[in-house]
Short mmCIF file of C-alpha atoms in Angstrom, two decimals:
data_model
loop_
_atom_site.label_atom_id
_atom_site.label_comp_id
_atom_site.label_asym_id
_atom_site.label_seq_id
_atom_site.Cartn_x
_atom_site.Cartn_y
_atom_site.Cartn_z
CA MET A 1 0.00 0.00 0.00
CA ILE A 2 1.24 3.46 -0.94
CA THR A 3 -0.03 6.50 0.94
CA VAL A 4 0.65 10.06 -0.20
CA LYS A 5 0.08 12.69 2.49
CA GLY A 6 0.02 16.43 1.88
CA VAL A 7 2.38 16.25 -1.09
CA SER A 8 3.12 19.39 -3.08
CA HIS A 9 5.77 19.92 -5.71
CA VAL A 10 7.03 23.14 -7.24
CA TYR A 11 9.29 23.37 -10.28
CA GLY A 12 11.52 26.43 -10.52
CA ARG A 13 11.85 29.39 -8.21
CA GLY A 14 10.64 32.93 -7.82
CA GLY A 15 8.44 34.35 -10.55
CA GLY A 16 9.03 31.33 -12.78
CA ALA A 17 7.87 28.77 -10.21
CA VAL A 18 5.20 26.30 -11.32
CA GLU A 19 3.19 24.28 -8.79
CA ALA A 20 2.70 20.82 -10.29
CA LEU A 21 1.07 19.24 -7.22
CA ASP A 22 -0.97 21.06 -4.59
CA ASN A 23 -1.30 19.33 -1.21
CA ILE A 24 -2.27 15.89 -2.57
CA SER A 25 -3.37 13.13 -0.20
CA VAL A 26 -4.40 9.74 -1.59
CA THR A 27 -3.91 6.04 -0.87
CA PHE A 28 -3.17 3.33 -3.42
CA SER A 29 -4.05 -0.10 -2.04
CA SER A 30 -3.29 -3.55 -3.43
CA GLY A 31 -4.74 -4.18 -6.87
CA THR A 32 -4.76 -1.75 -9.78
CA THR A 33 -5.36 1.99 -9.60
CA ALA A 34 -5.66 3.97 -12.83
CA LEU A 35 -4.21 7.46 -12.55
CA LEU A 36 -6.10 9.72 -14.95
CA GLY A 37 -5.79 13.36 -15.92
CA PRO A 38 -4.97 15.63 -18.86
CA ASN A 39 -1.45 16.52 -19.92
CA GLY A 40 0.09 18.88 -17.40
CA SER A 41 -2.23 17.80 -14.58
CA GLY A 42 0.59 16.44 -12.40
CA LYS A 43 0.35 12.69 -13.15
CA SER A 44 3.98 12.31 -14.14
CA THR A 45 5.18 14.37 -11.19
CA LEU A 46 3.22 12.19 -8.77
CA MET A 47 4.53 9.00 -10.41
CA ASN A 48 8.09 10.33 -10.21
CA ILE A 49 7.69 11.18 -6.53
CA ILE A 50 6.29 7.74 -5.72
CA GLY A 51 9.11 6.23 -7.77
CA THR A 52 11.67 8.34 -5.82
CA SER A 53 13.22 9.92 -8.92
CA ILE A 54 12.27 13.33 -7.50
CA SER A 55 11.47 14.50 -3.97
CA PRO A 56 8.33 16.42 -3.01
CA THR A 57 8.63 20.07 -2.07
CA GLN A 58 6.54 19.19 0.96
CA GLY A 59 4.60 16.20 2.25
CA ASP A 60 5.45 12.53 2.57
CA VAL A 61 5.08 9.16 0.89
CA PHE A 62 4.46 6.07 3.04
CA TYR A 63 4.93 2.43 2.08
CA ASN A 64 2.84 0.16 4.32
CA ASP A 65 2.76 2.93 6.95
CA THR A 66 6.55 3.43 6.89
CA ARG A 67 7.63 6.92 5.85
CA VAL A 68 9.94 6.93 2.84
CA ASP A 69 12.99 8.99 3.83
CA ARG A 70 16.77 8.73 3.68
CA ALA A 71 16.80 5.91 6.20
CA THR A 72 14.18 3.79 4.45
CA VAL A 73 14.37 4.70 0.76
CA GLU A 74 16.67 1.83 -0.28
CA ASP A 75 14.40 -0.77 1.32
CA TYR A 76 11.45 0.90 -0.39
CA ARG A 77 13.15 0.93 -3.79
CA ALA A 78 13.77 -2.80 -3.42
CA GLN A 79 9.98 -3.20 -3.49
CA LEU A 80 9.50 -1.03 -6.59
CA GLY A 81 9.18 -2.10 -10.19
CA VAL A 82 8.88 0.55 -12.92
CA VAL A 83 7.82 0.19 -16.55
CA PRO A 84 8.34 3.51 -18.38
CA GLN A 85 6.42 4.47 -21.49
CA HIS A 86 9.54 4.23 -23.62
CA ILE A 87 11.53 1.05 -23.00
CA SER A 88 15.24 1.75 -23.43
CA LEU A 89 17.53 -1.28 -23.14
CA PRO A 90 20.99 -1.91 -24.66
CA LYS A 91 20.18 -3.15 -28.15
CA ARG A 92 23.32 -5.26 -28.53
CA MET A 93 22.84 -7.17 -25.28
CA ARG A 94 20.96 -10.44 -25.18
CA LEU A 95 17.77 -10.39 -23.12
CA SER A 96 19.20 -12.95 -20.68
CA GLU A 97 22.28 -10.74 -20.22
CA VAL A 98 20.12 -7.72 -19.40
CA LEU A 99 18.21 -9.72 -16.81
CA SER A 100 21.41 -11.16 -15.32
CA TYR A 101 22.77 -7.65 -14.91
CA LEU A 102 19.55 -6.55 -13.19
CA CYS A 103 19.84 -9.49 -10.80
CA TRP A 104 23.22 -8.07 -9.81
CA VAL A 105 21.77 -4.55 -9.47
CA HIS A 106 19.02 -5.85 -7.19
CA LYS A 107 21.52 -7.92 -5.18
CA VAL A 108 19.74 -11.17 -5.96
CA PRO A 109 21.73 -14.14 -4.58
CA ALA A 110 23.61 -15.78 -7.44
CA ALA A 111 21.98 -19.13 -6.70
CA ARG A 112 18.56 -17.65 -7.51
CA ASN A 113 19.47 -15.83 -10.74
CA ARG A 114 18.63 -18.62 -13.18
CA GLN A 115 15.40 -19.47 -11.36
CA LEU A 116 14.14 -15.86 -11.37
CA ILE A 117 15.14 -15.26 -14.99
CA ASP A 118 13.51 -18.48 -16.19
CA SER A 119 10.36 -17.70 -14.21
CA VAL A 120 9.92 -14.14 -15.47
CA LEU A 121 10.66 -15.08 -19.09
CA GLU A 122 8.08 -17.86 -18.91
CA ARG A 123 5.52 -15.53 -17.34
CA LEU A 124 6.06 -12.93 -20.06
CA ASP A 125 6.05 -15.53 -22.88
CA LEU A 126 9.65 -14.61 -23.73
CA ALA A 127 11.40 -17.90 -22.98
CA GLU A 128 12.20 -18.43 -26.66
CA LYS A 129 13.74 -14.94 -26.83
CA ARG A 130 16.15 -15.30 -23.90
CA ASN A 131 19.19 -15.40 -26.24
CA SER A 132 17.87 -12.80 -28.68
CA ARG A 133 19.47 -9.38 -28.74
CA VAL A 134 17.24 -6.57 -27.52
CA GLY A 135 17.46 -4.86 -30.91
CA GLU A 136 15.90 -7.94 -32.55
CA LEU A 137 12.71 -7.82 -30.47
CA SER A 138 9.41 -6.60 -31.90
CA GLY A 139 7.59 -3.68 -30.31
CA GLY A 140 5.31 -5.96 -28.31
CA GLN A 141 8.21 -8.18 -27.23
CA LEU A 142 10.21 -5.13 -26.15
CA ARG A 143 7.30 -3.93 -24.01
CA ARG A 144 7.06 -7.37 -22.42
CA ALA A 145 10.83 -7.28 -21.88
CA GLY A 146 10.31 -4.02 -19.99
CA PHE A 147 7.82 -5.82 -17.75
CA ALA A 148 10.31 -8.67 -17.29
CA CYS A 149 12.94 -6.19 -16.08
CA ALA A 150 10.47 -4.60 -13.67
CA LEU A 151 9.15 -7.91 -12.28
CA LEU A 152 12.45 -9.78 -12.04
CA HIS A 153 13.07 -8.99 -8.35
CA GLU A 154 9.44 -9.72 -7.40
CA PRO A 155 8.39 -6.19 -6.37
CA SER A 156 5.26 -5.50 -4.36
CA VAL A 157 4.66 -2.12 -6.05
CA LEU A 158 4.57 -1.66 -9.83
CA LEU A 159 4.47 1.74 -11.53
CA LEU A 160 3.30 1.72 -15.16
CA ASP A 161 3.51 4.75 -17.44
CA GLU A 162 1.27 4.38 -20.51
CA PRO A 163 2.09 0.66 -20.83
CA THR A 164 -0.11 -0.01 -23.88
CA VAL A 165 0.55 3.11 -25.97
CA GLY A 166 1.57 2.36 -29.55
CA LEU A 167 0.91 -1.37 -29.36
CA ASP A 168 -1.14 -3.45 -31.77
CA PRO A 169 -4.63 -4.30 -30.43
CA GLU A 170 -3.73 -7.96 -29.86
CA VAL A 171 -0.61 -7.08 -27.87
CA ARG A 172 -2.54 -4.43 -25.94
CA VAL A 173 -5.01 -7.08 -24.79
CA GLU A 174 -2.10 -9.32 -23.71
CA ILE A 175 -0.58 -6.50 -21.65
CA ARG A 176 -3.92 -5.73 -20.00
CA ARG A 177 -4.30 -9.37 -19.00
CA LEU A 178 -0.76 -9.33 -17.63
CA ILE A 179 -1.51 -6.22 -15.54
CA ALA A 180 -4.64 -7.86 -14.16
CA ASP A 181 -2.61 -10.93 -13.20
CA ILE A 182 0.13 -8.89 -11.51
CA ALA A 183 -2.44 -6.91 -9.54
CA THR A 184 -3.62 -10.03 -7.73
CA SER A 185 -0.46 -9.90 -5.61
CA ALA A 186 0.84 -6.33 -5.87
CA THR A 187 -0.04 -2.65 -5.80
CA VAL A 188 -0.17 -1.48 -9.42
CA LEU A 189 -0.35 2.22 -10.27
CA LEU A 190 -1.20 2.75 -13.93
CA SER A 191 -0.86 6.18 -15.54
CA THR A 192 -2.78 6.18 -18.82
CA HIS A 193 -4.85 8.28 -21.18
CA LEU A 194 -6.27 5.22 -22.96
CA LEU A 195 -9.65 4.89 -21.30
CA GLU A 196 -10.31 1.50 -22.88
CA ASP A 197 -7.50 0.16 -20.66
CA VAL A 198 -9.40 1.41 -17.63
CA ARG A 199 -12.66 -0.14 -18.84
CA PHE A 200 -10.96 -3.51 -19.33
CA LEU A 201 -9.17 -3.55 -15.96
CA ASP A 202 -12.09 -2.24 -13.86
CA PRO A 203 -9.62 -0.68 -11.36
CA GLU A 204 -9.74 1.88 -8.64
CA VAL A 205 -9.55 5.34 -10.22
CA ALA A 206 -7.71 8.46 -9.11
CA MET A 207 -8.05 11.58 -11.23
CA ILE A 208 -5.76 14.59 -11.07
CA LYS A 209 -6.73 18.01 -12.34
CA ALA A 210 -4.50 21.08 -12.01
CA GLY A 211 -2.32 19.39 -9.40
CA GLN A 212 -5.17 18.22 -7.17
CA ILE A 213 -7.00 14.94 -6.68
CA VAL A 214 -10.55 15.55 -7.88
CA PHE A 215 -11.71 11.94 -7.62
CA SER A 216 -10.59 8.80 -5.80
CA GLY A 217 -12.76 5.69 -5.79
CA SER A 218 -13.82 2.62 -7.72
CA TYR A 219 -14.46 2.42 -11.45
CA ALA A 220 -18.16 1.95 -10.69
CA GLN A 221 -18.19 5.07 -8.52
CA PHE A 222 -16.36 7.01 -11.22
CA THR A 223 -18.88 6.17 -13.92
CA ALA A 224 -21.74 6.71 -11.44
CA THR A 225 -20.88 10.43 -11.41
CA LEU A 226 -22.91 10.67 -14.63
CA PRO A 227 -26.39 12.12 -14.14
CA ASN A 228 -29.25 9.58 -14.24
CA GLY A 229 -26.82 6.76 -15.05
CA LYS A 230 -27.94 6.81 -18.70
CA ALA A 231 -24.59 6.14 -20.34
CA SER A 232 -23.84 2.73 -21.80
CA ARG A 233 -20.86 0.74 -20.51
CA ASP A 234 -18.99 1.48 -23.73
CA SER A 235 -19.29 5.25 -23.39
CA SER A 236 -19.65 5.84 -19.64
CA ILE A 237 -15.99 6.21 -18.74
CA GLU A 238 -15.34 8.70 -21.54
CA GLN A 239 -18.36 10.73 -20.45
CA ALA A 240 -17.44 10.52 -16.77
CA TYR A 241 -13.88 11.61 -17.57
CA GLN A 242 -15.08 14.62 -19.55
CA GLN A 243 -17.58 15.56 -16.87
CA MET A 244 -14.96 15.34 -14.12
CA LEU A 245 -12.48 17.26 -16.25
CA HIS A 246 -14.83 20.20 -16.69
CA ALA A 247 -16.43 20.08 -13.27
CA HIS A 248 -15.40 22.27 -10.35
CA PRO A 249 -16.03 20.13 -7.25
CA SER A 250 -16.37 21.82 -3.91
CA VAL A 251 -13.51 21.61 -1.45
CA SER A 252 -15.64 19.50 0.88
CA THR A 253 -16.26 16.91 -1.85
CA VAL A 254 -12.57 16.56 -2.66
CA VAL A 255 -11.56 16.36 1.00
CA LYS A 256 -14.14 13.64 1.65
CA GLN A 257 -12.77 11.60 -1.23
CA LYS A 258 -9.19 12.03 -0.01
CA CYS A 259 -9.91 11.01 3.56
CA ASP A 260 -12.05 7.92 2.97
CA PRO A 261 -10.06 5.28 4.95
CA ARG A 262 -11.09 2.57 2.50
CA ARG A 263 -9.06 4.21 -0.28
#
């Protein structure tokens, strides 16, 4: 479980300062949470803070009730897996070599290397590609290789940035099924603008607008924000997203959503 408490982040200083996040508080429990919001809303900043690549200007991140700080950050990072939107791996290295190197990075005991590599390649349907060079992989295989790298050390938290963008429909369905499988035993935070991914996964939903959380709840609750519930399943999430995007919720509504202990 990841808990964000009172997190703000400002880029720049003085007159050129830009507030990307404004006092955000939200909890991401086990299972999948889709992080929605328009470009510039603060999604990437929040993902980067949770992933420890940047520090918040104020506020804290907690992992299972333990504050992430200098004393605990390395233990926390050992529980993190990250799949960026753009997978960048050494093209001349064989996939098995990349994974062996990552075992060393994650301080995996040498006796477990082969077992973990075999297991993750089998899970990602990449066993036949273990000796292929990264540059020889197709787009879908490269994306799955990115998941293999992120899952190799068996993390309990997985951060996904637009994991299905640019993929063929068939591969996109495979990745969605993989995410659903991973979420049975981990906390998965999925940043996406592809609403069909959200519809397929039926996740918890957190929506950011102008650096603030404007909704946090279940997929059903998100689509239930539509008046009279008249939208079909195929269109409801798009309509709910547009309605939330253009709405101006009261402070009391947002605070209630943030503080619900079930989320």
